[in-house]
Amino acid sequence: MVIKKEEKSLLLISCSRKKIVSGNNMPAIERYDGPAFRLLRRFLAQKEASYLDIYILSAKFGIIPYDTPIPNYDEKLTKNKIKEISGQSRSIFREILNSQQYTKLHISAGKQYLHLIDGYQKYARDNLQVEVATGSIGRKLSHLRYWLYGDLPQKENYKVQTQETSVRIATFKGVSYSLTYEEIYLKAKNSIDAGIGRPFSYESWYILIGEEKISTKWLVSQLTGLPVGQFHSIAARKFLGQLGVVVYSDFFD
C-alpha cells in the first residue's frame, strides 16, 4: 500500500542488538544498525518523508523519537525490565497516537517488545489502519519495505538485470529451481538488508542490482541455500544464465 504524502503515518520499530560502536552519543536511527534500520536509513535518504513520524522501542529507554541522541549500550529486554518500563511506554505511546491525526500505523517489533505497548488498540483512533509485522526477521523486513515503498521498492533503481522476467527453470547440482524475476530480486534484497554473507565480495564476475555489483556465487548461495564453498563460480554463472540473469565481468567486455 503506497502512503500518500498528505496523510500522516506512524512507524514504531524495536531497537536492534547490532549497534554502531562509538564513544559519542548519536541519533538512535544511526546507532542501531540492524537490517531494518539500514533499510530505514536508505529510505529516508531517498525520500522526502515529512508525512512519517518514527519512534523506537528501546530496551533501555522505552519509546523514543528516532533522532534522540543515545550512547552505545548493551541491555536486553528481560521480564523485569518490561515491568519497569512498560507503564511509561504505554503512556507515551498513547500520547503519540493522540498527538496527530494518524491514518496509518506500522509496528515492527519482537514479541517481547510488543508487551511494552499492550492494549494500545483501546485508545487508537477507529480509522487508524494498523499493520503489525509478524514472522521471521526476513518477513518483517519485507513487510516494512512494502509499507514504506509500496509494491517492490526501488524497482527502477535496484533491480536484478535479467534478459527476461518470465518464470525460468534451472538445474543446479541435480536440483531444479523455478524462479521469477521478483523472487530473485526479493531474495537478493532481503539477504543484503539482513547482512547475510558477503554480497559485495567478488573477484571477476558479478551481477548488478542497480549500480551495486553483487557476487554471483553469493547470489546462487542465497537462491539455493548451498554454502559458497560447495560450488565453483563457473557453475554459478551457468545457473544464473539459465535463469536469465545477466552476468558481468571487470575483465571481459
CSV table of N, CA and C in Angstrom, one decimal, residues 148-220:
chain,number,residue,atom,x,y,z
A,148,LEU,N,6.7,1.0,3.5
A,148,LEU,CA,7.4,2.2,3.2
A,148,LEU,C,7.3,2.6,1.7
A,149,TYR,N,7.6,1.7,0.9
A,149,TYR,CA,7.7,2.0,-0.6
A,149,TYR,C,6.4,1.8,-1.3
A,150,GLY,N,5.7,0.7,-0.9
A,150,GLY,CA,4.6,0.3,-1.7
A,150,GLY,C,5.1,-0.6,-2.9
A,151,ASP,N,4.5,-1.8,-3.0
A,151,ASP,CA,4.9,-2.8,-4.0
A,151,ASP,C,6.4,-3.1,-3.9
A,152,LEU,N,7.1,-3.3,-5.0
A,152,LEU,CA,8.5,-3.6,-5.0
A,152,LEU,C,9.3,-2.3,-4.9
A,153,PRO,N,10.0,-2.0,-3.7
A,153,PRO,CA,10.7,-0.8,-3.6
A,153,PRO,C,11.9,-0.7,-4.5
A,154,GLN,N,12.1,0.6,-5.0
A,154,GLN,CA,13.3,0.9,-5.8
A,154,GLN,C,13.3,0.0,-7.0
A,155,LYS,N,12.2,-0.4,-7.6
A,155,LYS,CA,12.2,-1.4,-8.7
A,155,LYS,C,12.9,-0.9,-9.9
A,156,GLU,N,12.9,0.5,-10.1
A,156,GLU,CA,13.6,1.0,-11.3
A,156,GLU,C,15.1,1.2,-11.0
A,157,ASN,N,15.5,1.5,-9.8
A,157,ASN,CA,16.9,1.8,-9.5
A,157,ASN,C,17.6,0.6,-8.9
A,158,TYR,N,16.9,-0.4,-8.3
A,158,TYR,CA,17.5,-1.5,-7.7
A,158,TYR,C,16.8,-2.8,-8.2
A,159,LYS,N,17.2,-3.2,-9.4
A,159,LYS,CA,16.6,-4.4,-9.9
A,159,LYS,C,17.8,-5.4,-10.4
A,160,VAL,N,17.5,-6.6,-10.3
A,160,VAL,CA,18.4,-7.6,-10.9
A,160,VAL,C,18.3,-7.5,-12.4
A,161,GLN,N,19.3,-7.3,-13.1
A,161,GLN,CA,19.3,-7.1,-14.5
A,161,GLN,C,19.1,-8.5,-15.2
A,162,THR,N,18.0,-8.7,-15.8
A,162,THR,CA,17.8,-10.0,-16.4
A,162,THR,C,17.5,-9.9,-17.9
A,163,GLN,N,17.6,-11.0,-18.6
A,163,GLN,CA,17.3,-10.9,-20.1
A,163,GLN,C,15.8,-11.0,-20.3
A,164,GLU,N,15.1,-11.6,-19.4
A,164,GLU,CA,13.6,-11.6,-19.4
A,164,GLU,C,13.1,-11.8,-18.0
A,165,THR,N,11.8,-11.6,-17.8
A,165,THR,CA,11.2,-11.6,-16.5
A,165,THR,C,10.2,-12.7,-16.3
A,166,SER,N,10.0,-13.7,-17.2
A,166,SER,CA,9.1,-14.8,-17.0
A,166,SER,C,9.7,-15.8,-16.2
A,167,VAL,N,9.0,-16.8,-15.8
A,167,VAL,CA,9.5,-17.9,-15.0
A,167,VAL,C,10.5,-18.7,-15.8
A,168,ARG,N,11.6,-19.0,-15.1
A,168,ARG,CA,12.7,-19.7,-15.7
A,168,ARG,C,13.0,-20.9,-14.8
A,169,ILE,N,13.3,-22.1,-15.5
A,169,ILE,CA,13.7,-23.3,-14.7
A,169,ILE,C,15.2,-23.6,-15.0
A,170,ALA,N,15.9,-23.8,-13.9
A,170,ALA,CA,17.3,-24.1,-14.0
A,170,ALA,C,17.7,-25.2,-13.0
A,171,THR,N,18.7,-25.9,-13.4
A,171,THR,CA,19.2,-27.0,-12.6
A,171,THR,C,20.5,-26.7,-12.0
A,172,PHE,N,20.7,-27.0,-10.7
A,172,PHE,CA,21.9,-26.8,-10.0
A,172,PHE,C,22.2,-27.9,-9.1
A,173,LYS,N,23.3,-28.6,-9.3
A,173,LYS,CA,23.7,-29.8,-8.5
A,173,LYS,C,22.6,-30.8,-8.4
A,174,GLY,N,21.9,-31.0,-9.5
A,174,GLY,CA,20.9,-32.1,-9.6
A,174,GLY,C,19.5,-31.6,-9.1
A,175,VAL,N,19.4,-30.4,-8.7
A,175,VAL,CA,18.1,-29.9,-8.2
A,175,VAL,C,17.5,-28.8,-9.1
A,176,SER,N,16.3,-28.9,-9.5
A,176,SER,CA,15.6,-28.0,-10.4
A,176,SER,C,15.0,-26.8,-9.6
A,177,TYR,N,15.2,-25.6,-10.1
A,177,TYR,CA,14.7,-24.4,-9.4
A,177,TYR,C,13.8,-23.7,-10.5
A,178,SER,N,12.6,-23.3,-10.0
A,178,SER,CA,11.7,-22.5,-10.9
A,178,SER,C,11.6,-21.1,-10.2
A,179,LEU,N,12.2,-20.1,-10.9
A,179,LEU,CA,12.2,-18.7,-10.3
A,179,LEU,C,11.8,-17.7,-11.2
A,180,THR,N,11.1,-16.6,-10.7
A,180,THR,CA,10.8,-15.5,-11.5
A,180,THR,C,11.7,-14.3,-11.1
A,181,TYR,N,11.6,-13.2,-11.9
A,181,TYR,CA,12.4,-12.0,-11.6
A,181,TYR,C,12.1,-11.5,-10.2
A,182,GLU,N,10.8,-11.5,-9.8
A,182,GLU,CA,10.5,-11.0,-8.5
A,182,GLU,C,11.1,-11.8,-7.4
A,183,GLU,N,11.1,-13.1,-7.5
A,183,GLU,CA,11.7,-14.0,-6.5
A,183,GLU,C,13.2,-13.8,-6.4
A,184,ILE,N,13.9,-13.7,-7.5
A,184,ILE,CA,15.3,-13.5,-7.4
A,184,ILE,C,15.6,-12.1,-6.8
A,185,TYR,N,14.9,-11.1,-7.2
A,185,TYR,CA,15.1,-9.7,-6.7
A,185,TYR,C,14.8,-9.7,-5.2
A,186,LEU,N,13.7,-10.2,-4.7
A,186,LEU,CA,13.4,-10.2,-3.3
A,186,LEU,C,14.4,-11.0,-2.4
A,187,LYS,N,14.8,-12.1,-3.0
A,187,LYS,CA,15.8,-12.9,-2.2
A,187,LYS,C,17.1,-12.2,-2.1
A,188,ALA,N,17.5,-11.5,-3.1
A,188,ALA,CA,18.8,-10.8,-3.1
A,188,ALA,C,18.7,-9.6,-2.2
A,189,LYS,N,17.6,-8.8,-2.3
A,189,LYS,CA,17.4,-7.6,-1.4
A,189,LYS,C,17.2,-8.0,0.0
A,190,ASN,N,16.4,-9.0,0.3
A,190,ASN,CA,16.2,-9.4,1.7
A,190,ASN,C,17.6,-9.8,2.4
A,191,SER,N,18.3,-10.6,1.6
A,191,SER,CA,19.6,-11.1,2.2
A,191,SER,C,20.6,-10.0,2.3
A,192,ILE,N,20.6,-9.0,1.4
A,192,ILE,CA,21.5,-7.9,1.5
A,192,ILE,C,21.2,-7.0,2.8
A,193,ASP,N,19.9,-6.7,2.9
A,193,ASP,CA,19.4,-5.9,4.0
A,193,ASP,C,19.6,-6.6,5.4
A,194,ALA,N,19.5,-8.0,5.3
A,194,ALA,CA,19.7,-8.7,6.6
A,194,ALA,C,21.2,-8.9,6.9
A,195,GLY,N,22.1,-8.5,6.0
A,195,GLY,CA,23.5,-8.6,6.3
A,195,GLY,C,24.0,-10.1,6.2
A,196,ILE,N,23.4,-10.9,5.3
A,196,ILE,CA,23.8,-12.3,5.2
A,196,ILE,C,25.0,-12.4,4.2
A,197,GLY,N,26.0,-13.1,4.7
A,197,GLY,CA,27.2,-13.3,3.9
A,197,GLY,C,27.9,-12.1,3.4
A,198,ARG,N,28.6,-12.2,2.3
A,198,ARG,CA,29.4,-11.1,1.7
A,198,ARG,C,29.0,-10.9,0.3
A,199,PRO,N,27.8,-10.2,0.1
A,199,PRO,CA,27.3,-10.0,-1.3
A,199,PRO,C,28.2,-9.1,-2.2
A,200,PHE,N,29.0,-8.3,-1.6
A,200,PHE,CA,29.8,-7.3,-2.4
A,200,PHE,C,31.2,-7.8,-2.6
A,201,SER,N,31.5,-9.1,-2.2
A,201,SER,CA,32.8,-9.6,-2.3
A,201,SER,C,32.9,-10.5,-3.5
A,202,TYR,N,33.5,-10.1,-4.6
A,202,TYR,CA,33.7,-10.9,-5.8
A,202,TYR,C,35.1,-10.7,-6.4
A,203,GLU,N,35.5,-11.6,-7.2
A,203,GLU,CA,36.8,-11.5,-7.9
A,203,GLU,C,36.7,-11.0,-9.3
A,204,SER,N,36.0,-11.7,-10.1
A,204,SER,CA,35.9,-11.2,-11.5
A,204,SER,C,34.5,-11.1,-12.0
A,205,TRP,N,33.6,-11.9,-11.6
A,205,TRP,CA,32.2,-12.0,-12.1
A,205,TRP,C,31.2,-11.5,-11.1
A,206,TYR,N,30.2,-10.7,-11.6
A,206,TYR,CA,29.2,-10.2,-10.7
A,206,TYR,C,27.9,-9.9,-11.5
A,207,ILE,N,26.8,-9.7,-10.7
A,207,ILE,CA,25.6,-9.3,-11.3
A,207,ILE,C,25.3,-7.9,-10.8
A,208,LEU,N,24.4,-7.2,-11.4
A,208,LEU,CA,24.1,-5.8,-11.0
A,208,LEU,C,22.7,-5.7,-10.3
A,209,ILE,N,22.7,-5.1,-9.2
A,209,ILE,CA,21.4,-4.7,-8.6
A,209,ILE,C,21.5,-3.1,-8.5
A,210,GLY,N,20.8,-2.5,-9.5
A,210,GLY,CA,21.1,-1.1,-9.6
A,210,GLY,C,22.5,-0.8,-10.1
A,211,GLU,N,23.2,0.0,-9.3
A,211,GLU,CA,24.6,0.2,-9.6
A,211,GLU,C,25.6,-0.6,-8.7
A,212,GLU,N,25.0,-1.5,-7.9
A,212,GLU,CA,25.8,-2.3,-6.9
A,212,GLU,C,26.2,-3.6,-7.6
A,213,LYS,N,27.5,-3.9,-7.5
A,213,LYS,CA,28.0,-5.1,-8.0
A,213,LYS,C,27.9,-6.2,-6.9
A,214,ILE,N,27.2,-7.3,-7.3
A,214,ILE,CA,26.9,-8.4,-6.3
A,214,ILE,C,27.6,-9.7,-6.8
A,215,SER,N,28.2,-10.4,-5.9
A,215,SER,CA,28.9,-11.7,-6.2
A,215,SER,C,27.9,-12.7,-6.8
A,216,THR,N,28.3,-13.3,-7.9
A,216,THR,CA,27.5,-14.4,-8.5
A,216,THR,C,27.4,-15.6,-7.5
A,217,LYS,N,28.5,-15.9,-6.9
A,217,LYS,CA,28.4,-17.1,-6.0
A,217,LYS,C,27.5,-16.8,-4.8
A,218,TRP,N,27.6,-15.6,-4.3
A,218,TRP,CA,26.8,-15.2,-3.2
A,218,TRP,C,25.3,-15.3,-3.5
A,219,LEU,N,24.9,-14.8,-4.7
A,219,LEU,CA,23.5,-14.8,-5.1
A,219,LEU,C,23.0,-16.3,-5.3
A,220,VAL,N,23.9,-17.1,-5.9
A,220,VAL,CA,23.5,-18.5,-6.1
A,220,VAL,C,23.3,-19.2,-4.7
